[in-house]
Short mmCIF file of C-alpha atoms and ligand atoms in Angstrom, two decimals:
data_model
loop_
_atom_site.label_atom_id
_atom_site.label_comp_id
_atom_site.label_asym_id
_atom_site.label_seq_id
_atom_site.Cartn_x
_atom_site.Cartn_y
_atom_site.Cartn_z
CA UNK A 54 1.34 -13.11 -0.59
CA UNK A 55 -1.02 -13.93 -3.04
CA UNK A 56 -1.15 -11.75 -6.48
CA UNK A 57 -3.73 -11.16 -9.10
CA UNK A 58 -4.15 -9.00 -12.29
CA UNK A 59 -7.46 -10.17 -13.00
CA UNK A 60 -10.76 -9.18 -11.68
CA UNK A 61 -12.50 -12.34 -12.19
CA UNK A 62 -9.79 -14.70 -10.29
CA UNK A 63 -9.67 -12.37 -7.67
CA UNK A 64 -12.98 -12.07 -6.88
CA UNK A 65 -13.43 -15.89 -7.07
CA UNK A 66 -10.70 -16.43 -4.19
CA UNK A 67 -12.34 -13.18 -1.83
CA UNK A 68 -15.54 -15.49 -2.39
CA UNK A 69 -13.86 -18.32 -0.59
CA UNK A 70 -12.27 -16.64 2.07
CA UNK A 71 -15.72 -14.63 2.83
CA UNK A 72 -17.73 -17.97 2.58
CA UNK A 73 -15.17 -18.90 5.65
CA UNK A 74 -16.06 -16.36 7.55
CA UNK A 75 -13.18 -14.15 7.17
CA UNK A 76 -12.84 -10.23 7.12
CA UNK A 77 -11.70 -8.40 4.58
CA UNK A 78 -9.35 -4.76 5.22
CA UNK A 79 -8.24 -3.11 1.68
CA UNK A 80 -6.19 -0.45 1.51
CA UNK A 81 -6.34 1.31 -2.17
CA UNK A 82 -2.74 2.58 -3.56
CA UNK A 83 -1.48 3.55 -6.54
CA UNK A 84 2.49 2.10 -5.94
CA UNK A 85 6.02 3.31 -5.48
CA UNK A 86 4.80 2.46 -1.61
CA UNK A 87 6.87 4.21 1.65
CA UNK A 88 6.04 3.84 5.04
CA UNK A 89 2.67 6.02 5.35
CA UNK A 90 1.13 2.87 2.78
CA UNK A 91 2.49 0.59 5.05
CA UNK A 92 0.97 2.02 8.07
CA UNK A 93 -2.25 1.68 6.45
CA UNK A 94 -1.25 -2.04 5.71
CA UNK A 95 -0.69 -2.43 9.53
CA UNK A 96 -3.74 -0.94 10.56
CA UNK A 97 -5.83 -3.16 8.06
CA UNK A 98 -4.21 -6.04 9.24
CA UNK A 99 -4.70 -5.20 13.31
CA UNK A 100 -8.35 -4.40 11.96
CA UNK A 101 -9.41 -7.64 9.83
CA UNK A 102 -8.76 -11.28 8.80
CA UNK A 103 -7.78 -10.65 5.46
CA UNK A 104 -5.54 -7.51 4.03
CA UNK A 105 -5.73 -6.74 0.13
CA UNK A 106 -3.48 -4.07 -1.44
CA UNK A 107 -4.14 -2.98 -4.99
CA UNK A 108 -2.14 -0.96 -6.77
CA UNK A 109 -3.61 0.89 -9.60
CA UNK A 110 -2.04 4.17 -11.13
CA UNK A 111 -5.55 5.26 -12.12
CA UNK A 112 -5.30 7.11 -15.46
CA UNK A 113 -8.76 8.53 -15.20
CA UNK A 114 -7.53 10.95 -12.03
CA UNK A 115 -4.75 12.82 -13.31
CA UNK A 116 -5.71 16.00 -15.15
CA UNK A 117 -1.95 16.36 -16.24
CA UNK A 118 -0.28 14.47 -18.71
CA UNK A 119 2.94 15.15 -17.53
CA UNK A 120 2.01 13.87 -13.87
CA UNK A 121 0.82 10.49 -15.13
CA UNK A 122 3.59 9.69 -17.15
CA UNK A 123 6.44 10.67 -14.51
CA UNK A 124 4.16 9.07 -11.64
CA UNK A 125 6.77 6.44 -10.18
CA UNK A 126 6.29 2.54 -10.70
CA UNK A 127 8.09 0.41 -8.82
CA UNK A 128 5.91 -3.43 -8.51
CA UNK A 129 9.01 -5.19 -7.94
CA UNK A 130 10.01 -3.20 -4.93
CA UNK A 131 6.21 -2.93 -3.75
CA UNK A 132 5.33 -6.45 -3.89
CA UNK A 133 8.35 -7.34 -1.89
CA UNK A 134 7.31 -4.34 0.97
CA UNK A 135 3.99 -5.68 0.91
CA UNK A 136 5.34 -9.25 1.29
CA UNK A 137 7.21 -8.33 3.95
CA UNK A 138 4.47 -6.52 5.80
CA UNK A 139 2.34 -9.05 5.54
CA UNK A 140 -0.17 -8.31 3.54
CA UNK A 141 -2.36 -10.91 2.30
CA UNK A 142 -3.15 -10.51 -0.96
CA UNK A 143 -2.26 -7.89 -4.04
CA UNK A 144 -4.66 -6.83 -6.54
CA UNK A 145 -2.49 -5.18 -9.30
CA UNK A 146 -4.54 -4.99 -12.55
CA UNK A 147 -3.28 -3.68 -15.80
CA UNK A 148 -5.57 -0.23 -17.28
CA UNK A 149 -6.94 -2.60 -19.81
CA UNK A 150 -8.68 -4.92 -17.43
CA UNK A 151 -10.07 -1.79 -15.14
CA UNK A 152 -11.12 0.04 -18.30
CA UNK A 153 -11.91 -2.04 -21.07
CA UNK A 154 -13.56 1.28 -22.44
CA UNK A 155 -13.36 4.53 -20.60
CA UNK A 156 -16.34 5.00 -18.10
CA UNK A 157 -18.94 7.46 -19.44
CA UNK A 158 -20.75 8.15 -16.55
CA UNK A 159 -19.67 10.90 -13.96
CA UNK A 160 -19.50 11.84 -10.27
CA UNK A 161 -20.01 15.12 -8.83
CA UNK A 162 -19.21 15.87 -5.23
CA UNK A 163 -21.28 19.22 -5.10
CA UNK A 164 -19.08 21.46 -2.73
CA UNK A 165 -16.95 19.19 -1.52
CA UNK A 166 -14.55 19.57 -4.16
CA UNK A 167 -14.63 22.86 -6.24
CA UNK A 168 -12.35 23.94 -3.00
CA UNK A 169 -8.62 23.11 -3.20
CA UNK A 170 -7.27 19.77 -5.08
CA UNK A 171 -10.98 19.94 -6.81
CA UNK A 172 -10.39 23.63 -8.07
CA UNK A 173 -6.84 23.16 -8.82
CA UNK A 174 -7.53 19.38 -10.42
CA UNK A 175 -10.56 19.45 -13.12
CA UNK A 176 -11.71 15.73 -13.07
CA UNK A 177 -9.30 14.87 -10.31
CA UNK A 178 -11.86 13.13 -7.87
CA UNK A 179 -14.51 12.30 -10.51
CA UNK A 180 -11.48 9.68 -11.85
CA UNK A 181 -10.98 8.95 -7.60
CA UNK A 182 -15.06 7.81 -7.69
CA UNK A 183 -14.87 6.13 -10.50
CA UNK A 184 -11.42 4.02 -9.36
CA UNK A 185 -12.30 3.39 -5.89
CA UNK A 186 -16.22 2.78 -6.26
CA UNK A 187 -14.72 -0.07 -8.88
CA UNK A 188 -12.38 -1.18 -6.59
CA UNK A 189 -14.80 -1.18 -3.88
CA UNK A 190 -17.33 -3.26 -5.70
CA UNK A 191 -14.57 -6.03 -7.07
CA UNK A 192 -13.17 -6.31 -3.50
CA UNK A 193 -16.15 -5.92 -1.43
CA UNK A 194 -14.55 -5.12 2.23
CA UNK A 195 -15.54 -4.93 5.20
CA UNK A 196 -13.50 -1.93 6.13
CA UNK A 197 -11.32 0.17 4.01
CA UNK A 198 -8.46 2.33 5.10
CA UNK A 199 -7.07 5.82 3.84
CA UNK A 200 -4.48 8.57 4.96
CA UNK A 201 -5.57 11.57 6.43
CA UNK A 202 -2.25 13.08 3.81
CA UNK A 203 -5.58 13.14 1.09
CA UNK A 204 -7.86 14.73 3.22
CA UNK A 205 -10.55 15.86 0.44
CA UNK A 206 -9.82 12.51 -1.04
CA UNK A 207 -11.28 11.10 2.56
CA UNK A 208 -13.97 13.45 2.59
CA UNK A 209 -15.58 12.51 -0.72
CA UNK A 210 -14.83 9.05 -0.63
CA UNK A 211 -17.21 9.83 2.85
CA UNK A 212 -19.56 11.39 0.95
CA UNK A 213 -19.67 8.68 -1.77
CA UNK A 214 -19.64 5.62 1.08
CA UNK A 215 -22.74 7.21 2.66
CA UNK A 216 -24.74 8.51 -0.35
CA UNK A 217 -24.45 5.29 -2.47
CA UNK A 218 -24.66 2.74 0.77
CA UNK A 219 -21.69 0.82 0.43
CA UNK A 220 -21.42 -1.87 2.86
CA UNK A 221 -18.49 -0.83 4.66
CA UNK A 222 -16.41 0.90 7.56
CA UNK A 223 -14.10 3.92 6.42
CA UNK A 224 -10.57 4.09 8.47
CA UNK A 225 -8.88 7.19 8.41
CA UNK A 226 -5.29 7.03 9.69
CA UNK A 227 -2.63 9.34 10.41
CA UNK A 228 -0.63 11.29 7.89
CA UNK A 229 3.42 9.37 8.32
CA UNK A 230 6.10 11.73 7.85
CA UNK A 231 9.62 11.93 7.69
CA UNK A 232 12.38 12.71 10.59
CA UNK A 233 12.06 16.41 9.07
CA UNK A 234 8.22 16.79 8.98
CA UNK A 235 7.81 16.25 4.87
CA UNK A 236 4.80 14.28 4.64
CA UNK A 237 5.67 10.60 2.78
CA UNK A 238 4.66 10.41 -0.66
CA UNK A 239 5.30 8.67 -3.32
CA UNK A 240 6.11 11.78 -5.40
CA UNK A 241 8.73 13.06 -2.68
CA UNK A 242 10.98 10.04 -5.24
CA UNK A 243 11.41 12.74 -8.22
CA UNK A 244 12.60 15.61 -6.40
CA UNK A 245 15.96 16.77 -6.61
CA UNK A 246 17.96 16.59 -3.46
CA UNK A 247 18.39 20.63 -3.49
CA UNK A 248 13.78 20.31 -3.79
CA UNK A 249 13.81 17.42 -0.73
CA UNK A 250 16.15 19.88 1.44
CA UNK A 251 13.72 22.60 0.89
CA UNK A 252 10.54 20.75 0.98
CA UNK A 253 9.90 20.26 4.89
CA UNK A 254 9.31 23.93 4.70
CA UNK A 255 5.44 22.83 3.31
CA UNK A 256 5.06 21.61 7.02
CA UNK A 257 6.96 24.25 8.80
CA UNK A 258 4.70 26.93 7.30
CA UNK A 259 1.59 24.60 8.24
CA UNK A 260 2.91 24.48 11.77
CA UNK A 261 3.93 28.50 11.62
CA UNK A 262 0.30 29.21 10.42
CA UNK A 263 -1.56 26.74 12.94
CA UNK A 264 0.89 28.38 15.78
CA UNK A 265 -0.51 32.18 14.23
CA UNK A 266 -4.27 30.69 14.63
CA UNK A 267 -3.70 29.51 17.97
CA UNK A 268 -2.70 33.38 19.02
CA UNK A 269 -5.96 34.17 17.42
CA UNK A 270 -4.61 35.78 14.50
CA UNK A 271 -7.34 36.54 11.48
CA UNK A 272 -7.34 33.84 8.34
CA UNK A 273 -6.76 36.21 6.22
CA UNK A 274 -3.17 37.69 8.53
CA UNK A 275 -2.35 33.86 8.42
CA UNK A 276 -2.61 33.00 4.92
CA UNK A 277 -0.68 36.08 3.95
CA UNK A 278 1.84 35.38 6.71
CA UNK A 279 2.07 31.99 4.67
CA UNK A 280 2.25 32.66 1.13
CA UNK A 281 5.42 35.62 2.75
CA UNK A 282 7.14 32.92 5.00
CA UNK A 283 7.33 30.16 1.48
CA UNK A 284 8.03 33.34 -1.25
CA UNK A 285 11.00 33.51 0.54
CA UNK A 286 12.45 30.18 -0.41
CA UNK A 287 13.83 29.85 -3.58
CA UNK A 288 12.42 26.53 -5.41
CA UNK A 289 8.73 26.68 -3.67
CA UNK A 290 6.36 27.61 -5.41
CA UNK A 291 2.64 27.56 -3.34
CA UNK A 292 -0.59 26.64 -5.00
CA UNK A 293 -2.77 27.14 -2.55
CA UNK A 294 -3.12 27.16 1.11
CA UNK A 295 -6.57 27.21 2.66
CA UNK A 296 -8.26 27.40 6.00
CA UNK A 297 -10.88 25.10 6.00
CA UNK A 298 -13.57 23.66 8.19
CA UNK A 299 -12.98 20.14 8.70
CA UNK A 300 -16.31 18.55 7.78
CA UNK A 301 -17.37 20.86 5.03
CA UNK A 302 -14.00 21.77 3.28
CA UNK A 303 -15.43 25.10 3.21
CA UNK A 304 -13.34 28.03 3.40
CA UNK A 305 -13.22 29.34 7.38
CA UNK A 306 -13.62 33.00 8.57
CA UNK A 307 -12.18 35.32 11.02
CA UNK A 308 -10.63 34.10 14.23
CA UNK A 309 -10.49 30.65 16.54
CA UNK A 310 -12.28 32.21 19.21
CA UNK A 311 -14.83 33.28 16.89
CA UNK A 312 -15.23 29.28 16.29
CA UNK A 313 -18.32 29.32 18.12
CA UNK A 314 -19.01 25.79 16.85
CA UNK A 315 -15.65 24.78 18.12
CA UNK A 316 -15.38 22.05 15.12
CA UNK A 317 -11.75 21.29 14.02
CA UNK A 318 -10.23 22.98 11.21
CA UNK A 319 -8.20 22.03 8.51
CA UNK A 320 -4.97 24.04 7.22
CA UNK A 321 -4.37 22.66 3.59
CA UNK A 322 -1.52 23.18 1.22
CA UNK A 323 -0.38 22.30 -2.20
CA UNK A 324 3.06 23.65 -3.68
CA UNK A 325 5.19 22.86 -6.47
CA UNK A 326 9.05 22.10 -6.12
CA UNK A 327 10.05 22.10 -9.68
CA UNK A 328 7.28 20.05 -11.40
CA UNK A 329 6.74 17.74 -8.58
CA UNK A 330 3.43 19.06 -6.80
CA UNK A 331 2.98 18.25 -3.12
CA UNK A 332 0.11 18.17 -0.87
CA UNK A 333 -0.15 18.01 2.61
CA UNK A 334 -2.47 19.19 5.65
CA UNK A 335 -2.58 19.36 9.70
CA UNK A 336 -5.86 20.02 12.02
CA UNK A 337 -6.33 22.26 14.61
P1 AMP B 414 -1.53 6.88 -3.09
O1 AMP B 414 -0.72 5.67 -3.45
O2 AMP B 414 -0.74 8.13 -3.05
O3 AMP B 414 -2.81 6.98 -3.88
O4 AMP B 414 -1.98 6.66 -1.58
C1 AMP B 414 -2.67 5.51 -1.20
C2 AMP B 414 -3.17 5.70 0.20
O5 AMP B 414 -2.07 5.94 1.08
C3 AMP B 414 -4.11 6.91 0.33
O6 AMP B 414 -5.16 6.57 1.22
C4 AMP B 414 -3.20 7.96 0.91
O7 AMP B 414 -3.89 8.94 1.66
C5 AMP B 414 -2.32 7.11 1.82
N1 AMP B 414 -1.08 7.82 2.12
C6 AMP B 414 -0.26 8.44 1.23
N2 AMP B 414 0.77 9.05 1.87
C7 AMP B 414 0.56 8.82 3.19
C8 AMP B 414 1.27 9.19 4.37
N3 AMP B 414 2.37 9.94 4.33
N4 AMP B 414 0.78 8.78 5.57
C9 AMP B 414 -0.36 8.03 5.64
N5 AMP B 414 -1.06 7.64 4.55
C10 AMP B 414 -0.61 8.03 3.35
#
């Protein structure tokens, strides 16, 4: 595996390669990678000639200090999983090289995110616009691949792929979880073993509350059925949990059989253990 810190080089080398004929899969991270990155690794390599990691912890996304500086880094270990998984080539570039200065300019996603991770996260997915258009335009795939875990994440890097016309194919691929049902994440490393016993109770409640749905129970019963079933463990603490429509992200009403449009829906959650703040989601 090839690896690069600078923008230029890289981009000089993904010239070749292209010139050759060859397709390019990238698969954005931001390290301390587990399985569900690899997965994405696999499907980018089933998918093109040519797989490119980059690992990037992308200061401009996280709205709390505290959260940046614990985030985990672990290159060593990464470059050897990546290595082993056979990915092609990794971009790892230091914040100096993405940012010389701090971008100026700003996205806004409209709707799409003053719901959930948006509401919760003040500048969360302007910084994920700003990092992955960047990355998009120094890498130029030809399809790029992201976890269903970050569904709004998917949604308005959708919205961003279609409304700006980048030259590319979105792959959205399954969320990986553990043997207990936590989702893999690279934040699941700081909790305490007491937090990762109690933490596959995030997708137990997701499963409880899709199960509720599918008896045609009211939103409103299930989410309060929720936030009852996690006050009851000690060390949870939820955020939010939202019934969503799929496409829009918009909040969703009254009952399944109501669904007249029969779209799929989206049951989100975000929780702390501790400091450590988890997402995950499942669709009905
Ligand atoms: P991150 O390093 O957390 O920014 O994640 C990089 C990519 O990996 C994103 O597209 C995530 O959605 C994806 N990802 C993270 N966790 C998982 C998982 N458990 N299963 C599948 N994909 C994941």
């Amino acid at each position: 595996m090839l690896v690069f810190h600078q923008i230029s080089v890289l981009q000089e080398h993904l010239k070749q390669l292209r010139n050759q004929g060859m397709t390019v899969g990238f698969v954005p991270t931001m390290g301390a990678l587990h399985q569900g990155h690899i997965s994405l690794i696999n499907q980018a390599k089933a998918q093109s000639d040519i797989v490119v990691c980059s690992i990037f912890v992308n200061p401009t996304q996280f709205n709390n200090a505290h959260d940046l500086a614990v985030y985990p880094r672990t290159l060593e270990a990464d470059s050897q999983m990546l290595d082993t998984a056979g990915c092609d080539i990794l971009f790892a570039p230091s914040a100096e090289e993405m940012y010389p200065k701090l971008p100026t300019m700003k996205f806004d996603f409209g709707a799409l995110e003053t719901v959930m991770e948006g509401a919760f996260r003040p500048g969360h997915f302007n910084g994920v616009g700003i990092v992955v258009s960047k990355l998009f335009h120094i890498v130029q795939p030809d399809k790029a691949f992201f976890g269903q875990k970050d569904l709004q994440q998917c949604a308005v890097i959708s919205c961003m792929v279609n409304e700006l016309s980048f030259h590319l194919e979105l792959v959205i691929c399954p969320t990986q979880r553990e043997e207990d049902g936590l989702a893999m994440s690279s934040r699941n490393r700081n909790l305490s073993p007491e937090q990762r016993a109690i933490a596959p109770f995030l997708y137990q409640a997701l499963n409880n509350a899709k199960a509720s749905l599918l008896q045609d129970k009211e939103v409103s019963e299930v989410k309060t059925e929720l936030a009852e079933f996690l006050r009851n463990i000690e060390g949870i603490e939820l955020e939010y949990f939202e019934i969503s429509d799929f496409d829009t992200l918009q909040p969703f009403h009254g009952t399944l059989s109501q669904n007249s449009g029969g779209g799929k829906i989206a049951l989100c959650i975000a929780a702390f253990l501790g400091k450590t703040r988890l997402i995950d989601n499942i669709i009905i």
